[in-house]
XYZ file of C-alpha atoms in Angstrom:
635
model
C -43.191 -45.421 -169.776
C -39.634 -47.010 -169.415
C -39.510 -50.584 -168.015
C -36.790 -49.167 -165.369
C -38.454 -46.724 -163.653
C -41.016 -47.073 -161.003
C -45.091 -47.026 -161.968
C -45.562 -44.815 -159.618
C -42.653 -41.818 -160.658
C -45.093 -41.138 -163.314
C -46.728 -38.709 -161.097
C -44.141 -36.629 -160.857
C -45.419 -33.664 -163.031
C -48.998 -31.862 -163.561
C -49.791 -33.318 -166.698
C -49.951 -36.774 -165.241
C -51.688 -35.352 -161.909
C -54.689 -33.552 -163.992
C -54.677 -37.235 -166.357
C -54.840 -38.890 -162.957
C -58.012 -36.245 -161.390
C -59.748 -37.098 -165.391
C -59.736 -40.620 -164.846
C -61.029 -40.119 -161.088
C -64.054 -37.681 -162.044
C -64.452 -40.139 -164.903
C -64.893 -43.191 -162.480
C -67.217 -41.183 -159.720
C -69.347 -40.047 -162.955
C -68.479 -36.377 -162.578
C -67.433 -36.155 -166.548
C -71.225 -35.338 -167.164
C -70.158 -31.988 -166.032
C -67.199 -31.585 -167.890
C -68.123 -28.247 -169.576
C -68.074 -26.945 -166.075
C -64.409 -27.539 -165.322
C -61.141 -25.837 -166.298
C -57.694 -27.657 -165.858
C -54.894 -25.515 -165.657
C -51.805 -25.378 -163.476
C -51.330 -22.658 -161.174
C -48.433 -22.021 -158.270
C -48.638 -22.860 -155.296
C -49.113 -19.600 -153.918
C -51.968 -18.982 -156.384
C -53.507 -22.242 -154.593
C -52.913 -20.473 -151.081
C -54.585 -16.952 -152.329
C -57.464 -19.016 -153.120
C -58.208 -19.743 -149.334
C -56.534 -16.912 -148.627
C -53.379 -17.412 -147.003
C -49.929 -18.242 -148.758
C -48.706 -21.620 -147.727
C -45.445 -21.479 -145.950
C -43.889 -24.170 -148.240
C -40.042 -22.529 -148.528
C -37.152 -22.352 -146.324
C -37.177 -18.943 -146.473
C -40.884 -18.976 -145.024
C -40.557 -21.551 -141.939
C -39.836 -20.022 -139.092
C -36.181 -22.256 -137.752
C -37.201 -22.349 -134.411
C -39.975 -24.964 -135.503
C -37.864 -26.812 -137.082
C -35.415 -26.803 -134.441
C -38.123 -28.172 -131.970
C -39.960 -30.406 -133.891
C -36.607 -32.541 -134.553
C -35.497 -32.531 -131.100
C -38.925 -33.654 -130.230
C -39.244 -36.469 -132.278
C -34.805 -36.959 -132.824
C -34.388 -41.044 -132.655
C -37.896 -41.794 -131.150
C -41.180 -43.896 -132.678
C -43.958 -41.609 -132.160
C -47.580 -41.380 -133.018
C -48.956 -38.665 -134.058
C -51.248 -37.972 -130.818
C -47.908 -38.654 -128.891
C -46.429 -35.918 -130.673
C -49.310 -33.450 -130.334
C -49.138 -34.088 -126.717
C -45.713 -33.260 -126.407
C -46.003 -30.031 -129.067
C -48.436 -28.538 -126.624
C -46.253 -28.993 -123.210
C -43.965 -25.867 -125.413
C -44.177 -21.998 -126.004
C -43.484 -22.502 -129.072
C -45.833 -20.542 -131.652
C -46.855 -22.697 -134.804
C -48.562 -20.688 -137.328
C -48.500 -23.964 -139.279
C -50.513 -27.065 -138.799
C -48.306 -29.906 -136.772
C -48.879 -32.524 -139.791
C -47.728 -29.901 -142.019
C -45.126 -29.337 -140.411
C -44.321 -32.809 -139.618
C -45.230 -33.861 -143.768
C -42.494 -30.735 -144.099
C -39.696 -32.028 -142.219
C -40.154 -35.759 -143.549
C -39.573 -34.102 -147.139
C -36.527 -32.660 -145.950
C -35.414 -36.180 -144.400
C -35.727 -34.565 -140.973
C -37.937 -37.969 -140.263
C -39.847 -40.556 -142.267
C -43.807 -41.939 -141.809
C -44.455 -45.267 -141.919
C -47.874 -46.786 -141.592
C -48.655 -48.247 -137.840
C -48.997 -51.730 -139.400
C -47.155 -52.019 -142.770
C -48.479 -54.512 -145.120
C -46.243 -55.524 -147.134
C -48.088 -58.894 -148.596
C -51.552 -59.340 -148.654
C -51.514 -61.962 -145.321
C -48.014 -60.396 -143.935
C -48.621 -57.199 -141.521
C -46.023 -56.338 -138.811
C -45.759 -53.648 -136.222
C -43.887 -50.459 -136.914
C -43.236 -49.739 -133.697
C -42.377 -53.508 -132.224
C -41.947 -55.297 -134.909
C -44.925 -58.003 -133.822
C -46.227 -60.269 -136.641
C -48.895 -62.325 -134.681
C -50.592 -60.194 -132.298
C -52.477 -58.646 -134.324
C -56.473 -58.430 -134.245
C -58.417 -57.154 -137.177
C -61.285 -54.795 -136.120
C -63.997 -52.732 -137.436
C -62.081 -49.504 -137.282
C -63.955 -46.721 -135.897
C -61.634 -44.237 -136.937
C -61.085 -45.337 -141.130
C -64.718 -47.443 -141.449
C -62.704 -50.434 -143.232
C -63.847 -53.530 -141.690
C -60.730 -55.326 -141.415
C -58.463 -52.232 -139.714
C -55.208 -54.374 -137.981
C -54.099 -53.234 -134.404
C -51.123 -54.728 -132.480
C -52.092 -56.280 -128.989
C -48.243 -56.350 -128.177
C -47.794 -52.756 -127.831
C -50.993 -51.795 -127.072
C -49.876 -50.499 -123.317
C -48.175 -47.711 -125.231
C -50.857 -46.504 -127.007
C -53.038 -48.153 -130.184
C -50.919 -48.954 -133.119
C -53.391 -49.262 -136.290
C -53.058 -49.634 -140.048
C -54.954 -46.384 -140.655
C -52.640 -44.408 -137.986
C -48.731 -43.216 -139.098
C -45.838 -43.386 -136.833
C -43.257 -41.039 -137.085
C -39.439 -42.026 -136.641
C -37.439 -39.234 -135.944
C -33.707 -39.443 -136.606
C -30.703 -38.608 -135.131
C -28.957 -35.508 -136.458
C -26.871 -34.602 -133.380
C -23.307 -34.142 -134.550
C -19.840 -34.018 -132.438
C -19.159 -30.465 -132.193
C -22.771 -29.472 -130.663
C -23.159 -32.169 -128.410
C -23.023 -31.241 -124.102
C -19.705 -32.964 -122.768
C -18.727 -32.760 -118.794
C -15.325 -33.831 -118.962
C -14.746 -33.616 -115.416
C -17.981 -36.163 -114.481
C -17.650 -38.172 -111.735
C -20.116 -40.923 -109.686
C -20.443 -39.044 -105.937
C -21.019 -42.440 -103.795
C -22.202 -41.706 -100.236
C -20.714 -45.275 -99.448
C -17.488 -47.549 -99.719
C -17.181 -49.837 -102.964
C -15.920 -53.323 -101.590
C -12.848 -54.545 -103.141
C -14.893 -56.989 -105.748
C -17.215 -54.094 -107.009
C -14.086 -51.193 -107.237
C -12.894 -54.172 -109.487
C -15.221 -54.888 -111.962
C -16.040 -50.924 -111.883
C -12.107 -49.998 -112.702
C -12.394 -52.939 -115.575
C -15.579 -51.774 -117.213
C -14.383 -48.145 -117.236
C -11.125 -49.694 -118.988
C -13.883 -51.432 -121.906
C -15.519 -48.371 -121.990
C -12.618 -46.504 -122.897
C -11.436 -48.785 -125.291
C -14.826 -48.898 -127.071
C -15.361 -45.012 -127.169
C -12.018 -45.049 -129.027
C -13.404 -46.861 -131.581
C -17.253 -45.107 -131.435
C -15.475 -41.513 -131.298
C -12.301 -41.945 -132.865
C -13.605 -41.241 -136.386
C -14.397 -37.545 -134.852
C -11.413 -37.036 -133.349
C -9.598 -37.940 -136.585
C -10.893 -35.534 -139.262
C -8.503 -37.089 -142.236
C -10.383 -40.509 -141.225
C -13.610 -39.296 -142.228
C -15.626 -40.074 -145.343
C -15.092 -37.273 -148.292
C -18.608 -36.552 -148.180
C -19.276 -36.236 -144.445
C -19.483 -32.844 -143.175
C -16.495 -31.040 -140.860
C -17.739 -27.906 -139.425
C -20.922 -27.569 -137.651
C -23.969 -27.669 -139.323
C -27.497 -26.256 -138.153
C -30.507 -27.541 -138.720
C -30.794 -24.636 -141.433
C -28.353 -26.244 -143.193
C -25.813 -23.545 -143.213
C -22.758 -23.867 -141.202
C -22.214 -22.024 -138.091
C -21.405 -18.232 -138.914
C -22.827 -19.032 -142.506
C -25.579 -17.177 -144.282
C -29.193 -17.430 -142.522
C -30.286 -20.563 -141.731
C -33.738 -20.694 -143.544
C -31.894 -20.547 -146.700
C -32.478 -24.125 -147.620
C -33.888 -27.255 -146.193
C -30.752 -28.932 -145.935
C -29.801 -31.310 -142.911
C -26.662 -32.318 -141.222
C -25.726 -35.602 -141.875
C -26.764 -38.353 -138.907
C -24.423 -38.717 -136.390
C -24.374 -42.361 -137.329
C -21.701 -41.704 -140.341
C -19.123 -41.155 -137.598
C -19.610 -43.853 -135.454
C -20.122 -46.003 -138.886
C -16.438 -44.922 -139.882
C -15.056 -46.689 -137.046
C -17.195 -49.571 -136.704
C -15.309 -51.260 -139.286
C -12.241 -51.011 -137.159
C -13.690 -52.535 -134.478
C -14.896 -55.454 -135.873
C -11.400 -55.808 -137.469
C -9.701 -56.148 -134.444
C -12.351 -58.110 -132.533
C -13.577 -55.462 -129.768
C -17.137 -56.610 -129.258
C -19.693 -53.937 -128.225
C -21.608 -56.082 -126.006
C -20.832 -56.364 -122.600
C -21.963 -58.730 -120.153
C -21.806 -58.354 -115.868
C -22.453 -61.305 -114.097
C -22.769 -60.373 -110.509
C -24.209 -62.607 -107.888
C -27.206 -61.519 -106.268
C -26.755 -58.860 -103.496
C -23.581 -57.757 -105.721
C -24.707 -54.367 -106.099
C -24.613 -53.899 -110.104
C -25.945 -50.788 -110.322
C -23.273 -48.992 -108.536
C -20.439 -50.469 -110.715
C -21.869 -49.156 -114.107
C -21.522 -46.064 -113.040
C -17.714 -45.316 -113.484
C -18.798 -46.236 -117.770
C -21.892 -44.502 -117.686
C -19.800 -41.319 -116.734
C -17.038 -41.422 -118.948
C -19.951 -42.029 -121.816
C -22.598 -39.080 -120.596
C -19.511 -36.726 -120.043
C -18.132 -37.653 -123.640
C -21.675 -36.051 -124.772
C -22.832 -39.860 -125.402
C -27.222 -40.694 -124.820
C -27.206 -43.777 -122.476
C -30.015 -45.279 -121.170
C -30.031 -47.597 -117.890
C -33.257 -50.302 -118.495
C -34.966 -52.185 -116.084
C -37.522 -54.661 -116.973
C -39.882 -53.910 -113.777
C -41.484 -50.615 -113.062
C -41.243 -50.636 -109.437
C -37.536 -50.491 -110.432
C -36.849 -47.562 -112.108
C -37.709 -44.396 -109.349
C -35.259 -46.130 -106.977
C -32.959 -46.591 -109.533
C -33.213 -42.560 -111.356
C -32.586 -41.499 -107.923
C -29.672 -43.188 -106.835
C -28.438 -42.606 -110.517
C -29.363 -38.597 -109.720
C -27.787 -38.425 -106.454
C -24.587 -40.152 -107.979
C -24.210 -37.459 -111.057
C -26.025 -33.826 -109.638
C -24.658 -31.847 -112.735
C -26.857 -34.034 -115.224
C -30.044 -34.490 -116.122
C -31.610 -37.819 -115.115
C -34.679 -38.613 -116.483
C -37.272 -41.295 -115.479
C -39.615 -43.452 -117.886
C -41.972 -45.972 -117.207
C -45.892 -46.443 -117.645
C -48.182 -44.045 -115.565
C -45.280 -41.143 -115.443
C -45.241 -38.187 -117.279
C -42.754 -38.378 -120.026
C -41.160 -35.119 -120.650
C -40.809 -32.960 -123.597
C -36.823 -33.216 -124.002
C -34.716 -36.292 -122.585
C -31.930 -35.912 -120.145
C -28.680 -36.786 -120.827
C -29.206 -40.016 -118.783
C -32.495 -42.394 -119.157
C -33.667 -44.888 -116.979
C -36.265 -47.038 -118.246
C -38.926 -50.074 -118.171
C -37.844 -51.922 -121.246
C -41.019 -51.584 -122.728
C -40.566 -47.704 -123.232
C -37.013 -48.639 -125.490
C -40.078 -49.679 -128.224
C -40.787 -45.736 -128.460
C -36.812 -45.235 -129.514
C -34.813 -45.646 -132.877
C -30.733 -45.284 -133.139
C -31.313 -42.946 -130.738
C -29.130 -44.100 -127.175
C -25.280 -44.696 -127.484
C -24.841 -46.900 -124.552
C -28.103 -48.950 -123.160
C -27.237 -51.162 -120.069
C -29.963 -53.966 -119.291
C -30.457 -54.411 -115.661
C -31.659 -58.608 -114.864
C -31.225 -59.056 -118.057
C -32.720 -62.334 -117.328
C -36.097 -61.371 -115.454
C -39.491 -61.122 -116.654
C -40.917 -59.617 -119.005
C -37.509 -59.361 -120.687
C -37.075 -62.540 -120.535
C -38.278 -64.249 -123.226
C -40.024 -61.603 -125.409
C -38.819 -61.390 -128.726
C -40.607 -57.804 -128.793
C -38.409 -56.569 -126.457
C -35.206 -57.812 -127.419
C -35.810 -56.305 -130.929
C -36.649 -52.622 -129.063
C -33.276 -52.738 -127.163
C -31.670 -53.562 -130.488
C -33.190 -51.112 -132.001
C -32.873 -48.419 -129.535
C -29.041 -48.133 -129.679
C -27.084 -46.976 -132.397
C -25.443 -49.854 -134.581
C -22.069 -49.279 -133.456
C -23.541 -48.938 -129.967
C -22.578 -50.224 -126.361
C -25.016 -53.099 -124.777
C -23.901 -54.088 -121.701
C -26.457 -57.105 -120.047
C -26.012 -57.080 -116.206
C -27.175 -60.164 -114.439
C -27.055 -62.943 -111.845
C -28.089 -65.559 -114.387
C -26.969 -65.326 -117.437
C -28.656 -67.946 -119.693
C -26.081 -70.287 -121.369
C -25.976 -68.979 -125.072
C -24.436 -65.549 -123.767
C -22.264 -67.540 -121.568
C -21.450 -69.223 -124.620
C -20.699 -66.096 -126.547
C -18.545 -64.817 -123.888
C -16.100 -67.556 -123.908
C -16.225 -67.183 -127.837
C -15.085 -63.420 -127.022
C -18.255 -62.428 -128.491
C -19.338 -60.600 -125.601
C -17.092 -59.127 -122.934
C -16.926 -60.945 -119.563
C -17.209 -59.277 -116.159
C -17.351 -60.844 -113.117
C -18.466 -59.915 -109.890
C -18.374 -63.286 -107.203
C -18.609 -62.256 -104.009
C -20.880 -59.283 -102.524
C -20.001 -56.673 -100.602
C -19.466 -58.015 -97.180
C -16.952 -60.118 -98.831
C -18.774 -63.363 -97.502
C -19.027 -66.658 -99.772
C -22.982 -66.502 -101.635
C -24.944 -69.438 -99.232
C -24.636 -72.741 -101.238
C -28.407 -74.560 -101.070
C -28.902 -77.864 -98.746
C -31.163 -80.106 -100.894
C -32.998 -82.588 -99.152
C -34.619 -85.021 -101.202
C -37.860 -87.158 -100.082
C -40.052 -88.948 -102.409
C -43.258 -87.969 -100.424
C -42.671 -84.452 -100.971
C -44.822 -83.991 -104.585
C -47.034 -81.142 -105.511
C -50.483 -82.194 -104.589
C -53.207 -81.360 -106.187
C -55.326 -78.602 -106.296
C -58.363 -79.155 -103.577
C -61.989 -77.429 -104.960
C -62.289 -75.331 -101.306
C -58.154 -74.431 -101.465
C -59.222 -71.217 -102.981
C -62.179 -70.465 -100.551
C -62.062 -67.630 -97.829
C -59.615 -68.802 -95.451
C -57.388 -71.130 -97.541
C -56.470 -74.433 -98.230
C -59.076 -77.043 -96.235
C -57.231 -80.181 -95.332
C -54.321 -81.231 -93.598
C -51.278 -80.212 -93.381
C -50.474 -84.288 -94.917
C -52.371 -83.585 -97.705
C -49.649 -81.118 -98.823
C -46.864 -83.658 -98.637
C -44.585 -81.429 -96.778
C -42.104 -83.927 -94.789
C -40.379 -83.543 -91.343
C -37.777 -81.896 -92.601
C -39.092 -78.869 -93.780
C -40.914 -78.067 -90.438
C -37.346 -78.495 -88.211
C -35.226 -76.669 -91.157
C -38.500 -73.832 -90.261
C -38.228 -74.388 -86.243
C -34.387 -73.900 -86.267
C -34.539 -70.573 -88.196
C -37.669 -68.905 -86.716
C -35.733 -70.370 -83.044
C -32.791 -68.743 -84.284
C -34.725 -65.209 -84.888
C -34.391 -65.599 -88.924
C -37.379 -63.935 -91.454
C -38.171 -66.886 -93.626
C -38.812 -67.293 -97.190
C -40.959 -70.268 -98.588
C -41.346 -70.345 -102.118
C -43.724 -72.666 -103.434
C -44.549 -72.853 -107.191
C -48.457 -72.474 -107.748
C -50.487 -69.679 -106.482
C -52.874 -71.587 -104.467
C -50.288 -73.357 -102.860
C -49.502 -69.803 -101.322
C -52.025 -69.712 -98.696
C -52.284 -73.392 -97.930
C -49.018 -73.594 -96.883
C -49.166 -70.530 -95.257
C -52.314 -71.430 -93.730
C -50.555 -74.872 -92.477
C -47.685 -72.410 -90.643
C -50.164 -70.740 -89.011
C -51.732 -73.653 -87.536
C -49.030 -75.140 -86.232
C -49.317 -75.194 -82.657
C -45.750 -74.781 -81.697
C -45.079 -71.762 -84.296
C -48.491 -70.054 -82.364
C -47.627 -66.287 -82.273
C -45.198 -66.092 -85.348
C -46.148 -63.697 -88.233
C -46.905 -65.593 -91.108
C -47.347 -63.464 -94.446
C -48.400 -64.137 -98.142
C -47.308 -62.655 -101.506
C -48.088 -63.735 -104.722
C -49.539 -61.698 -107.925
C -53.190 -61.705 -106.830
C -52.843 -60.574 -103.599
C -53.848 -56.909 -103.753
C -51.892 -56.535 -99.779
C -48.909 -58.329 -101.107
C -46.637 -54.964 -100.584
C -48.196 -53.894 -97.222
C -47.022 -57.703 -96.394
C -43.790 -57.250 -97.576
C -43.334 -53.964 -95.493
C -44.448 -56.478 -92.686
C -41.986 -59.051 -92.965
C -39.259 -56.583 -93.419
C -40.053 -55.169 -89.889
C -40.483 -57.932 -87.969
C -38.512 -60.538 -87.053
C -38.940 -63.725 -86.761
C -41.665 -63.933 -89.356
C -42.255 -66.297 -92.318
C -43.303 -64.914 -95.780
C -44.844 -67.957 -98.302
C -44.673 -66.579 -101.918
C -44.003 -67.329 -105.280
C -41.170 -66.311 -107.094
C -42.530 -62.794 -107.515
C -40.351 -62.252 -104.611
C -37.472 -63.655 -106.128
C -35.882 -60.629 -107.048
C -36.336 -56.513 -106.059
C -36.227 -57.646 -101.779
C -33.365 -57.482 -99.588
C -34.169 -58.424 -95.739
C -31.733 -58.994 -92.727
C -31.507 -62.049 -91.405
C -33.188 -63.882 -94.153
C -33.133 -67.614 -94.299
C -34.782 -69.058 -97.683
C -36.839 -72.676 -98.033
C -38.059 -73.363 -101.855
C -40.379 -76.041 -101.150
C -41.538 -78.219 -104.216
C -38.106 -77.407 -105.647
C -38.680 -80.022 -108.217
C -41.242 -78.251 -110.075
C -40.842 -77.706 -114.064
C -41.990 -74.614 -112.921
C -38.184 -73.751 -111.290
C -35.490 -73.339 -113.928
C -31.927 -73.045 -112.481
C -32.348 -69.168 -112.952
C -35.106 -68.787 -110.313
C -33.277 -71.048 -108.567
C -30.735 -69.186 -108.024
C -32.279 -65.956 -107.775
C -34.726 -67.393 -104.793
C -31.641 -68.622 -102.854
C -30.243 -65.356 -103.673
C -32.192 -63.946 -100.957
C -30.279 -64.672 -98.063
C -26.784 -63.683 -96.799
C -26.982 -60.625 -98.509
C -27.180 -58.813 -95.693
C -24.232 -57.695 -93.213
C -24.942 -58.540 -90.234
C -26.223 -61.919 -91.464
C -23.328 -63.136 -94.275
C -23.947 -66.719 -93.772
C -27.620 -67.291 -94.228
C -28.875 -70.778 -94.963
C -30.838 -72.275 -97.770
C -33.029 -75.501 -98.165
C -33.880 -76.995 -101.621
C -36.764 -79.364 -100.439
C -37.592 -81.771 -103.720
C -38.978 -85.230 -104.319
C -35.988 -85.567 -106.994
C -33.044 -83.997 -107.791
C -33.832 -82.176 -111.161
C -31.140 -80.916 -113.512
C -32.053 -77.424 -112.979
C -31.235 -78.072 -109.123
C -28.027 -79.905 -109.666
C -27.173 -76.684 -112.164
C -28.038 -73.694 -109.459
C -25.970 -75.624 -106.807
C -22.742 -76.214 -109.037
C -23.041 -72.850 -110.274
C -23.287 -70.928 -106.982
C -19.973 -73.623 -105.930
C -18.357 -72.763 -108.989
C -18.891 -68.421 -108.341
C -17.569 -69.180 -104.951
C -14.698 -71.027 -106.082
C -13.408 -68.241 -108.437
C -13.910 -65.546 -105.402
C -11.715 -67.656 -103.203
C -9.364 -68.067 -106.435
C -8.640 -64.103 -106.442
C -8.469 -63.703 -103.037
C -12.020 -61.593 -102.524
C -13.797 -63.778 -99.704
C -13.060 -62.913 -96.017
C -10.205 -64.665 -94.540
C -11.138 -67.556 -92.792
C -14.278 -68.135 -94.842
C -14.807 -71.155 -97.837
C -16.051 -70.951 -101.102
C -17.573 -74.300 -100.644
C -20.519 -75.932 -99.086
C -21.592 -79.538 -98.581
C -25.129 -80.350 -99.732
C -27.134 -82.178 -97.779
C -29.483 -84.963 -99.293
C -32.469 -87.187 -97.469
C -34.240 -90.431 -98.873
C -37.730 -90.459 -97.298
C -37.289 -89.392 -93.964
C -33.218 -90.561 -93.300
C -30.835 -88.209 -94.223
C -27.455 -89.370 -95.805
């Protein structure tokens, strides 16, 4: 055998397969029955007359409408192969041919490859096909294989079971230029007004979107550009050209979309047009609304573009304001606990989570709070949303908090900067009061806080001073809903608990939210309706709520708990509302943190540049004056 070539190629033809089936029977002590056998080699329709039926193992023999479907089914996605039978059997399609056949077919034609569900590569190195997850991973007692030490991954397990005995399938993207669904003439239908700061940012990201589809498309548009070997005409998935012979002639593919938008990449980069994006819009900006000038031009250029949202609840409001805006596409709608359709439309909106299920498949993917959980933080995530878009892609990150190193990379010119200031009543974003008192400290948890009923104690033994119960009075006086955040769970309903027993705020609705509370929505429906009212909550209610009339306290502001992004997002929810611009906002803290000097310098800084380009209402500042107590005297 030469030293060059692989140990394994030796396989290649029959004489080392029947050496190989010797040396098996040999080892399982069958060669005491050697007079019994014949080796030979036969064809492989021979081998199918034997259980008679002929294999369908040629071109000429598969039926092209199964191969048609099978690659749009599984075209740029990470699929199991229970995920795939699931979605074979929502068609009409007829398959005379077993769906791993098939499947094991198409991968020999390149149509797709099969990787194991946990590759392992080393003997103590596994990681996730699908997210990439080296860690999670328990060993098991497989039921399925009987090896004792069977690997699945815990990361992705909401998606289905990932295991080392299981394949995944990763389908790839053939879709070429010339057979790809444009709508030249598609426009966003908005029922409403854009204010003057959102038509802004909207008319500058269309602008970077047509500068960066020059560069993704402009290798199609310029046949002379192209590679020598890349295809010009159309080609089926036959393999023959449009108007050619028949197209079960050969098993030949079209070359991946991807050599295009590679030809033009290089370009690009040469001339420094980055193909990340990021919007930083105050909260109450309305974000969503301003992608969609760039997600038409891209969906009506025949581009796949994907809007993701890191929280379920998220992602039906968002599909149908998206559907409403563009009627002539198809909008479609993933997250967990829906049923995910055979075939994609031409616009997806998304949990994050679901991106793990995609490969090279979207050409434009914009991140929604970019910044919130479970993004946030997960490395499994960030490699699905890298891995979901093509690599000469569009990812544009929209967000109220941007954390520093993509601020970084924008003033680098690494990432493209969008601003949005000011929201849409064109008032300045409330700056946050912070009174500081010593006294105020998180006190500790009490054995009976968690009983039926809440916290036992006094309302002392919570440390909240005088001034958070007048900055309460004057709001709830002044017919204001009311947000206090605190920053532990149990904290929820003893404070909450102390409102309510207050005898001069007898007869005011005092709700609770936090993660355990199985009434926390009917609550929020609550508080929405009535006014005044007070809701206590963690910072699950930091983001996703928009009340009018909504004055915000973030009690315990101190906390290591609050970073300057929830911060920011907690004061975020008040003033957004019309009727009620100029809502007011209390950080109550025993110091002043870093995080808290950050979230107020930041939200005077994104006033500052609205008043700089003329977007805030006349007569209005960009500034506010903070107001700080020592013990109980302000200064």
């Amino acid at each position: 055998m030469d030293k060059g070539i692989d140990p394994r190629d030796h396989c290649r033809d029959a004489a080392s397969w029947l050496k190989l089936i010797r040396r098996h029977l040999k080892r399982q002590g069958a060669d005491r029955f050697r007079d019994g056998f014949q080796f030979r080699e036969i064809s492989f329709a021979e081998m199918g007359s034997l259980h008679g039926q002929v294999p369908p193992l040629f071109a000429a023999d598969i039926p092209l409408e199964l191969l048609e479907s099978i690659g749009r089914l599984v075209e740029g996605r990470v699929l199991s192969y229970d995920e795939i039978r699931s979605f074979w059997e929502q068609g009409d399609v007829e398959n005379p041919i077993p769906l791993r056949d098939l499947l094991q077919i198409c991968a020999l034609a390149g149509k797709l490859e099969i990787k194991p569900g946990i590759a392992s590569l080393l003997d103590d190195y596994r990681v996730c096909s699908r997210c990439g997850e080296r860690h999670q991973l328990e060993r098991i007692h497989c039921p399925l294989c009987g090896r004792p030490s069977c690997a699945v991954c815990l990361a992705c397990r909401s998606l289905g079971e990932v295991r080392s005995c299981r394949e995944l399938y990763y389908g790839r993207v053939w879709e070429e230029p010339d057979i790809r669904k444009v709508y030249p003439d598609l426009r966003p239908q908005l029922h409403f007004q854009l204010s003057r700061a959102q038509a802004e940012a909207a008319a500058e990201f269309k602008r970077y979107v047509e500068r960066w589809l020059g560069y993704y498309c402009g290798a199609e548009r310029q046949g002379d550009d192209l590679p020598e070997n890349t295809p010009q005409g159309h080609t089926s998935w036959g393999g023959e050209k449009a108007g050619g012979k028949g197209a079960g002639e050969s098993l030949g593919f079209a070359q991946p979309w991807n050599s295009w938008a590679a030809a033009a990449c290089g370009q690009a980069a040469a001339e420094g047009s980055a193909n990340s994006c990021l919007v930083w819009a105050v909260c109450g900006a309305g974000k969503t609304e301003i992608a969609f000038e760039g997600l038409a031009l891209a969906v009506g250029a025949g581009l796949k573009a994907v809007f993701a949202v890191p929280r379920r609840d998220v992602v039906v409001e968002v599909a149908e304001r998206a559907q409403a805006a563009f009627p002539q596409i198809s909008v479609t709608a993933l997250y967990s606990g829906a049923e995910h359709p055979k075939s994609l439309g031409q616009l997806v909106v998304a949990t994050t989570h679901q991106l793990i299920r995609f490969s090279g498949y979207f050409d434009l993917a914009i991140l929604d709070e970019a910044d919130a959980f479970p993004y946030a933080g997960s490395a499994v995530l960030h490699r699905a949303l890298g891995r979901a878009v093509k690599p000469c892609g569009l990812k544009v990150y929209m967000t109220a908090t941007p954390v520093p190193a993509m601020i970084q990379a924008a003033r680098r010119g690494k990432v493209h900067l969008i601003t949005v200031p000011v929201r849409h009543h064109g008032y300045p974003v409330p700056v946050p009061q912070v009174i500081l008192c010593r006294q105020h400290l998180v006190p500790k948890q009490r054995r009976d806080s968690t009983a039926r009923g809440g916290y036992r104690g006094r309302f002392s033994d919570l440390n909240l001073p005088p001034q958070f119960w007048l900055k309460l009075k004057e709001s709830l006086a002044a017919g204001s809903r009311v947000f206090v955040f605190v920053p532990r769970i149990w904290l929820v309903e003893a404070v909450a608990g102390e409102i309510r027993g207050c005898p001069e705020l007898a007869g005011v609705p005092v709700f609770a939210a936090h993660s355990r509370n199985p009434k926390r929505d009917r609550h929020r429906e609550l508080f929405q309706k009535t006014a005044p009212s007070v809701m206590v909550a963690t910072s699950i209610l930091e983001r996703g709520i928009t009340v009018p009339k909504a004055d915000v306290i973030v009690a315990y502001a101190h906390d290591d708990l609050y970073d300057a992004r929830a911060l920011i997002q907690m004061a975020g929810r008040s003033g957004r509302d019309a009727s009620y611009p100029t809502g007011k906002v209390y950080f109550i803290a025993a110091a002043e943190t870093k995080a808290i000097r950050w979230a107020v310098e930041c939200l005077q800084e994104i006033n500052e540049d609205a008043r700089r380009r003329g977007l805030l209402v006349p007569g209005t500042q960009g500034e506010h004056c903070c107001t700080r107590a020592i013990g109980n005297v302000i200064v």
